[in-house]
Amino acid sequence: MTKKLIENGKALILVGGFGTRLRPLTLTIPKPLVPFANKPMLMHQIEALAEIGVTTVILAVSYMSDKLEEVLNVEAKRLGITVQFSHEDTPMDTGGPLALAKDKLLAGNNGEPFFVLNSDVICDYPFAQMLNFHRAHGKEGTLVVTKVDEPSKYGVVVYEKDTGKIERFVEKPQVFVSNRINAGLYIFNPDILKRIPCAPTSIEKQVFPFMAKEGQLYTTELQGFWMDVGQPKDYLTGMCMYLTSIRNKSPEMLCANSSEIVGNVLMHETAKIGKNCKIGPNVILGPNVTVEDGARIRRSTVLKGATIKGHSWIDSTIVGWESKVGMWARCENVTVLGEDVKVADEIYLNGIRVLPHKSIKESLPDPQIVM
């Protein structure tokens, strides 16, 4: 276990969005509770925060907040931490939630820094690294950057390599200036709250540039994997990265290779696999999942209670809760089945998103949304 580095630390997690990019999964539950590697997405962050000594996690919430509170209050009790909720009546962007939660962040704070996170981020969370670096430079804020292959798709961060002092931000550069982007992980001194009005505010566009200009914003680089898993394609890519990370750090958590299991596979103990199947590489099977004889699954997540019938092919697909994929069916190319979807035998789905409680009785070879 990581040594506790902060006493009674606090963190604010931005979970106020509607999760539209991850539909149809978010039509059933709020995005922070969508399972990722067999636990709610948000719990990966909360557990990592608790390990270093964060005892209060504040969630900036709006959509389906009742369900979020119900689940996370149970998880908080398990971890021995407090989860508080800061409710947004109107969308507050990425900065406004800090002002809205100001009283919660400052209560009993004693000048200690606090973390702020985007809820979509899955990575090797560098919270200890962030805290130590932030204390060392002594300025107002620290953000984490991560290296990307195509910086022209993002806003990039330009900073002094030796010190980490941020010089400026460049939005989607057409010529190379940096290949480091904002990873959505921050730690701030309480003074930042003086900069942010209690109104919709973009922390990236309306706060960070001024902090950088004043020499108050520094950055540290993430060494491990990183992915924003807020949409299905990136969710599956992040799943592959996560499984590789597990293999490198805790290989005993993965299924051992066998005639049915190939490569990195994370399987809940209640999942059942039939004969002559091929599962993997890069597969996660949730609780009470049934995979019947001769099925082939790779680069996919199958959620709780789903059934994959015999001899079907599942590739680059998210199969929703309690869904059923028929015999000899084929799902591929980032297909997403919502809750309780029934796919008939011998059906082909190519890049399809199916809303909850639908039945698919004919093949759909062209990407589309089934409503």
Coordinates of C-alpha atoms in Angstrom, one line a residue:
M1 CA 0.0 0.0 0.0
T2 CA 1.1 3.5 -0.8
K3 CA 2.3 5.6 2.2
K4 CA -0.2 8.2 3.4
L5 CA 1.4 11.4 2.1
I6 CA -1.3 13.9 3.1
E7 CA -3.4 14.2 6.3
N8 CA -7.1 14.5 5.7
G9 CA -6.6 15.5 2.1
K10 CA -9.4 16.6 -0.2
A11 CA -10.2 16.1 -3.9
L12 CA -12.9 17.4 -6.2
I13 CA -13.9 15.2 -9.1
L14 CA -15.8 16.7 -12.0
V15 CA -18.7 14.4 -12.8
G16 CA -21.4 16.9 -13.8
G17 CA -21.7 15.9 -17.5
F18 CA -24.5 14.0 -19.2
G19 CA -22.2 11.3 -20.6
T20 CA -23.6 11.7 -24.1
R21 CA -20.5 10.3 -25.8
L22 CA -20.8 7.0 -23.9
R23 CA -24.4 6.4 -24.8
P24 CA -26.2 4.0 -24.8
L25 CA -24.5 2.8 -21.5
T26 CA -25.2 6.2 -19.8
L27 CA -28.9 5.9 -20.5
T28 CA -29.0 3.3 -17.7
I29 CA -26.6 4.7 -15.2
P30 CA -24.5 7.9 -14.8
K31 CA -21.2 7.7 -16.6
P32 CA -19.0 7.6 -13.4
L33 CA -20.7 4.3 -12.5
V34 CA -20.3 2.7 -15.9
P35 CA -18.1 -0.4 -15.1
F36 CA -14.5 -0.2 -16.3
A37 CA -12.5 -3.4 -15.5
N38 CA -15.3 -4.7 -13.3
K39 CA -15.6 -1.7 -11.0
P40 CA -17.4 1.7 -11.4
M41 CA -15.2 4.0 -13.5
L42 CA -15.0 6.6 -10.8
M43 CA -13.8 4.1 -8.2
H44 CA -10.4 3.7 -9.9
Q45 CA -9.7 7.4 -9.0
I46 CA -11.2 7.3 -5.6
E47 CA -9.3 4.2 -4.5
A48 CA -6.0 5.7 -5.7
L49 CA -6.8 9.0 -3.8
A50 CA -7.6 7.1 -0.6
E51 CA -4.3 5.3 -0.8
I52 CA -2.2 8.5 -0.4
G53 CA -4.4 9.9 2.4
V54 CA -7.3 11.7 0.8
T55 CA -10.2 11.4 3.2
T56 CA -12.8 13.7 1.6
V57 CA -13.9 13.4 -2.0
I58 CA -16.3 16.0 -3.3
L59 CA -18.2 15.1 -6.4
A60 CA -19.5 18.0 -8.7
V61 CA -22.7 16.3 -9.9
S62 CA -25.9 16.9 -11.8
Y63 CA -27.2 14.1 -14.0
M64 CA -28.6 11.0 -12.1
S65 CA -27.0 12.3 -8.9
D66 CA -29.4 10.2 -6.7
K67 CA -28.0 7.0 -8.1
L68 CA -24.5 8.2 -7.8
E69 CA -25.0 9.1 -4.1
E70 CA -26.6 5.7 -3.4
V71 CA -23.6 3.7 -4.8
L72 CA -20.8 5.9 -3.6
N73 CA -21.9 6.2 -0.1
V74 CA -21.5 2.5 0.2
E75 CA -18.1 2.5 -1.4
A76 CA -17.0 5.4 0.9
K77 CA -17.9 3.4 4.0
R78 CA -15.8 0.5 2.7
L79 CA -12.8 2.8 2.1
G80 CA -13.2 4.8 5.4
I81 CA -13.5 8.1 3.6
T82 CA -16.2 10.8 3.2
V83 CA -17.9 11.5 -0.1
Q84 CA -19.7 14.8 -0.4
F85 CA -21.8 16.1 -3.2
S86 CA -21.8 19.6 -4.8
H87 CA -24.9 19.9 -7.0
E88 CA -25.0 21.9 -10.2
D89 CA -28.4 23.2 -11.2
T90 CA -26.8 24.5 -14.5
P91 CA -23.7 23.3 -16.2
M92 CA -20.7 25.0 -14.7
D93 CA -18.0 23.9 -17.2
T94 CA -14.6 22.8 -15.7
G95 CA -13.9 25.8 -13.4
G96 CA -17.2 26.9 -12.0
P97 CA -17.6 23.7 -9.9
L98 CA -14.5 24.7 -7.9
A99 CA -16.2 28.0 -6.9
L100 CA -19.5 26.2 -6.2
A101 CA -17.7 23.8 -3.9
K102 CA -15.5 26.4 -2.3
D103 CA -16.9 26.1 1.2
K104 CA -16.5 22.3 1.1
L105 CA -12.9 22.6 -0.2
L106 CA -11.9 25.1 2.5
A107 CA -13.7 23.6 5.5
G108 CA -10.9 22.4 7.9
N109 CA -8.4 22.8 5.1
N110 CA -5.5 24.6 7.0
G111 CA -4.0 25.7 3.7
E112 CA -3.4 22.2 2.4
P113 CA -3.5 21.7 -1.4
F114 CA -6.4 19.8 -2.9
F115 CA -6.7 17.6 -6.0
V116 CA -9.1 18.2 -9.0
L117 CA -9.8 15.5 -11.5
N118 CA -11.7 14.9 -14.7
S119 CA -13.8 11.8 -14.1
D120 CA -13.2 10.3 -17.5
V121 CA -9.4 9.7 -17.0
I122 CA -8.1 6.2 -16.5
C123 CA -4.3 6.0 -16.0
D124 CA -1.5 5.1 -13.6
Y125 CA -2.6 7.8 -11.2
P126 CA 0.5 9.8 -10.2
F127 CA -1.0 11.4 -7.1
A128 CA 2.1 10.9 -4.9
Q129 CA 4.3 12.3 -7.6
M130 CA 1.9 15.3 -8.1
L131 CA 1.8 16.1 -4.4
N132 CA 5.6 15.9 -3.9
F133 CA 6.3 18.0 -7.0
H134 CA 3.7 20.6 -6.0
R135 CA 5.1 21.0 -2.6
A136 CA 8.6 21.3 -4.0
H137 CA 7.9 24.2 -6.4
G138 CA 5.6 26.0 -3.9
K139 CA 3.4 27.8 -6.5
E140 CA -0.3 27.9 -6.9
G141 CA -1.0 25.0 -9.2
T142 CA 0.3 21.8 -10.8
L143 CA -1.2 20.0 -13.7
V144 CA -0.2 16.7 -15.2
V145 CA 0.8 16.3 -18.8
T146 CA 0.9 13.2 -20.9
K147 CA 2.7 12.5 -24.2
V148 CA 0.5 11.9 -27.4
D149 CA 1.4 10.8 -30.9
E150 CA -0.8 13.4 -32.7
P151 CA -0.6 16.7 -30.8
S152 CA -2.5 18.5 -33.6
K153 CA -5.7 17.0 -32.2
Y154 CA -5.3 18.6 -28.8
G155 CA -4.4 21.7 -27.0
V156 CA -0.7 21.3 -26.0
V157 CA 1.3 22.6 -23.1
V158 CA 4.6 24.4 -23.6
Y159 CA 6.8 24.4 -20.5
E160 CA 10.4 24.6 -19.2
K161 CA 11.8 21.0 -19.3
D162 CA 14.1 21.5 -16.3
T163 CA 11.7 23.2 -13.9
G164 CA 8.2 22.2 -15.2
K165 CA 7.2 25.9 -15.2
I166 CA 4.4 26.3 -17.8
E167 CA 5.0 29.0 -20.4
R168 CA 1.9 28.9 -22.5
F169 CA -0.9 26.7 -24.1
V170 CA -1.4 26.2 -27.8
E171 CA -4.7 25.0 -29.1
K172 CA -4.4 22.3 -31.9
P173 CA -1.1 23.4 -33.3
Q174 CA -0.5 23.1 -37.0
V175 CA 3.2 23.1 -36.6
F176 CA 5.0 21.2 -33.9
V177 CA 5.5 23.1 -30.6
S178 CA 4.9 20.3 -28.1
N179 CA 3.5 16.7 -27.8
R180 CA 2.4 17.1 -24.2
I181 CA -1.2 17.6 -23.4
N182 CA -3.2 18.4 -20.3
A183 CA -4.1 15.0 -18.7
G184 CA -7.0 16.4 -16.6
L185 CA -5.3 15.8 -13.2
Y186 CA -4.5 18.9 -11.1
I187 CA -3.5 19.9 -7.6
F188 CA -4.0 23.4 -6.3
N189 CA -3.4 25.6 -3.3
P190 CA -6.6 27.2 -1.9
D191 CA -5.6 30.6 -3.4
I192 CA -6.8 29.4 -6.8
L193 CA -10.4 29.8 -5.6
K194 CA -10.0 33.6 -5.6
R195 CA -9.6 33.4 -9.3
I196 CA -12.8 31.6 -10.2
P197 CA -16.3 33.2 -10.2
C198 CA -19.3 31.1 -9.2
A199 CA -20.5 30.9 -12.8
P200 CA -19.8 28.7 -15.8
T201 CA -16.0 29.0 -16.3
S202 CA -13.5 27.1 -18.3
I203 CA -10.5 26.5 -16.1
E204 CA -8.4 25.6 -19.1
K205 CA -9.2 28.8 -21.1
Q206 CA -10.1 31.4 -18.5
V207 CA -7.9 30.5 -15.5
F208 CA -4.8 28.5 -16.5
P209 CA -3.4 31.1 -19.1
F210 CA -3.3 33.8 -16.4
M211 CA -1.8 31.5 -13.8
A212 CA 1.0 30.6 -16.3
K213 CA 1.6 34.3 -17.2
E214 CA 2.1 35.0 -13.5
G215 CA 4.5 32.0 -13.1
Q216 CA 2.0 30.2 -10.8
L217 CA 1.4 27.1 -12.8
Y218 CA 3.8 24.1 -13.2
T219 CA 3.5 20.7 -14.7
T220 CA 4.8 17.2 -14.1
E221 CA 4.8 14.4 -16.6
L222 CA 2.8 11.2 -16.4
Q223 CA 5.0 8.2 -16.8
G224 CA 2.5 5.4 -17.3
F225 CA -0.5 5.0 -19.6
W226 CA -3.3 7.5 -20.0
M227 CA -6.7 7.6 -21.7
D228 CA -9.9 9.6 -21.6
V229 CA -12.4 6.8 -21.7
G230 CA -15.5 9.0 -22.2
Q231 CA -16.4 7.5 -25.6
P232 CA -16.6 3.8 -26.7
K233 CA -13.6 3.8 -29.0
D234 CA -11.4 5.3 -26.3
Y235 CA -13.0 3.1 -23.6
L236 CA -11.8 0.0 -25.5
T237 CA -8.4 1.5 -26.1
G238 CA -8.1 2.4 -22.4
M239 CA -9.2 -1.1 -21.5
C240 CA -6.3 -2.6 -23.4
M241 CA -3.8 -0.2 -21.8
Y242 CA -5.2 -1.0 -18.3
L243 CA -4.9 -4.7 -18.9
T244 CA -1.3 -4.3 -20.0
S245 CA -0.6 -2.2 -16.9
I246 CA -2.1 -5.0 -14.7
R247 CA 0.1 -7.6 -16.5
N248 CA 3.2 -5.5 -15.7
K249 CA 2.3 -4.8 -12.0
S250 CA 0.0 -7.6 -10.8
P251 CA -0.1 -10.4 -13.4
E252 CA -1.8 -12.7 -10.9
M253 CA -5.0 -10.7 -11.3
L254 CA -5.3 -11.8 -14.9
C255 CA -6.5 -15.3 -16.1
A256 CA -3.6 -17.6 -16.9
N257 CA -3.2 -18.7 -20.5
S258 CA -5.1 -21.9 -21.4
S259 CA -6.8 -23.4 -24.4
E260 CA -9.7 -20.9 -23.8
I261 CA -7.8 -17.9 -22.5
V262 CA -5.3 -16.0 -24.7
G263 CA -3.4 -12.9 -23.6
N264 CA -4.7 -10.4 -21.1
V265 CA -8.1 -11.4 -19.8
L266 CA -9.8 -10.1 -16.6
M267 CA -12.7 -12.3 -15.6
H268 CA -15.0 -12.1 -12.7
E269 CA -15.1 -15.2 -10.5
T270 CA -18.8 -15.8 -11.3
A271 CA -18.3 -15.7 -15.1
K272 CA -18.7 -19.0 -17.0
I273 CA -16.9 -20.0 -20.2
G274 CA -18.0 -23.0 -22.3
K275 CA -15.9 -25.5 -24.2
N276 CA -13.8 -24.7 -27.3
C277 CA -14.0 -20.9 -26.8
K278 CA -11.3 -18.4 -27.5
I279 CA -11.3 -15.5 -25.0
G280 CA -8.7 -12.7 -25.6
P281 CA -6.5 -10.9 -25.9
N282 CA -7.8 -7.8 -24.1
V283 CA -11.2 -9.0 -22.7
I284 CA -13.0 -8.2 -19.5
L285 CA -15.9 -10.4 -18.4
G286 CA -18.2 -9.1 -15.7
P287 CA -20.2 -10.8 -13.0
N288 CA -22.5 -13.7 -14.0
V289 CA -21.5 -13.4 -17.7
T290 CA -22.1 -16.6 -19.7
V291 CA -20.0 -17.5 -22.7
E292 CA -21.3 -20.6 -24.5
D293 CA -19.4 -23.2 -26.4
G294 CA -17.3 -22.2 -29.4
A295 CA -17.7 -18.4 -28.9
R296 CA -14.8 -16.0 -29.8
I297 CA -14.3 -12.8 -27.9
R298 CA -11.4 -10.3 -28.2
R299 CA -10.8 -6.7 -27.4
S300 CA -14.2 -6.4 -25.7
T301 CA -16.0 -5.8 -22.4
V302 CA -19.0 -7.9 -21.5
L303 CA -21.0 -6.5 -18.6
K304 CA -22.9 -8.1 -15.8
G305 CA -25.4 -10.8 -16.6
A306 CA -24.8 -10.8 -20.4
T307 CA -24.9 -14.0 -22.4
I308 CA -22.8 -14.8 -25.5
K309 CA -24.4 -17.7 -27.3
G310 CA -22.5 -20.5 -29.0
H311 CA -20.1 -19.8 -31.9
S312 CA -20.7 -16.1 -31.9
W313 CA -17.9 -13.6 -32.7
I314 CA -17.4 -10.5 -30.5
D315 CA -14.6 -8.1 -31.4
S316 CA -14.1 -4.4 -30.3
T317 CA -17.5 -4.4 -28.7
I318 CA -19.1 -3.4 -25.4
V319 CA -22.0 -5.8 -24.4
G320 CA -24.4 -4.2 -22.0
W321 CA -25.9 -5.6 -18.8
E322 CA -28.2 -8.6 -19.2
S323 CA -27.9 -8.5 -23.0
K324 CA -27.9 -11.6 -25.2
V325 CA -26.0 -12.2 -28.4
G326 CA -27.4 -15.0 -30.5
M327 CA -25.6 -18.1 -31.9
W328 CA -23.3 -17.5 -34.8
A329 CA -23.9 -13.7 -34.5
R330 CA -21.0 -11.3 -35.2
C331 CA -20.5 -7.9 -33.4
E332 CA -17.4 -5.8 -34.3
N333 CA -16.0 -2.4 -35.1
V334 CA -16.9 -0.6 -31.8
T335 CA -20.4 -1.9 -31.5
V336 CA -22.1 -1.0 -28.2
L337 CA -25.1 -2.8 -26.9
G338 CA -27.1 -1.1 -24.2
E339 CA -28.8 -2.8 -21.3
D340 CA -31.0 -5.8 -22.1
V341 CA -30.4 -5.9 -25.8
K342 CA -31.3 -9.1 -27.6
V343 CA -29.4 -9.9 -30.8
A344 CA -30.9 -12.8 -32.8
D345 CA -29.0 -15.8 -34.2
E346 CA -26.7 -15.2 -37.2
I347 CA -26.9 -11.4 -37.1
Y348 CA -24.0 -9.2 -38.2
L349 CA -23.5 -5.8 -36.4
N350 CA -20.8 -3.4 -37.6
G351 CA -20.2 -0.3 -35.5
I352 CA -23.7 -0.2 -34.2
R353 CA -25.0 1.5 -31.0
V354 CA -28.2 -0.1 -29.7
L355 CA -30.3 1.6 -27.1
P356 CA -31.5 -0.4 -24.1
H357 CA -34.2 -3.0 -24.3
K358 CA -34.1 -3.4 -28.1
S359 CA -34.3 -6.6 -30.1
I360 CA -32.1 -6.8 -33.3
K361 CA -33.5 -9.3 -35.8
E362 CA -31.7 -8.2 -39.0
S363 CA -28.1 -7.6 -39.8
L364 CA -26.8 -4.0 -39.8
P365 CA -23.6 -3.8 -41.9
D366 CA -23.4 0.0 -41.8
P367 CA -22.6 2.0 -38.6
Q368 CA -25.8 3.5 -37.1
I369 CA -27.8 4.0 -33.9
V370 CA -30.7 1.7 -33.2
M371 CA -33.4 3.6 -31.3

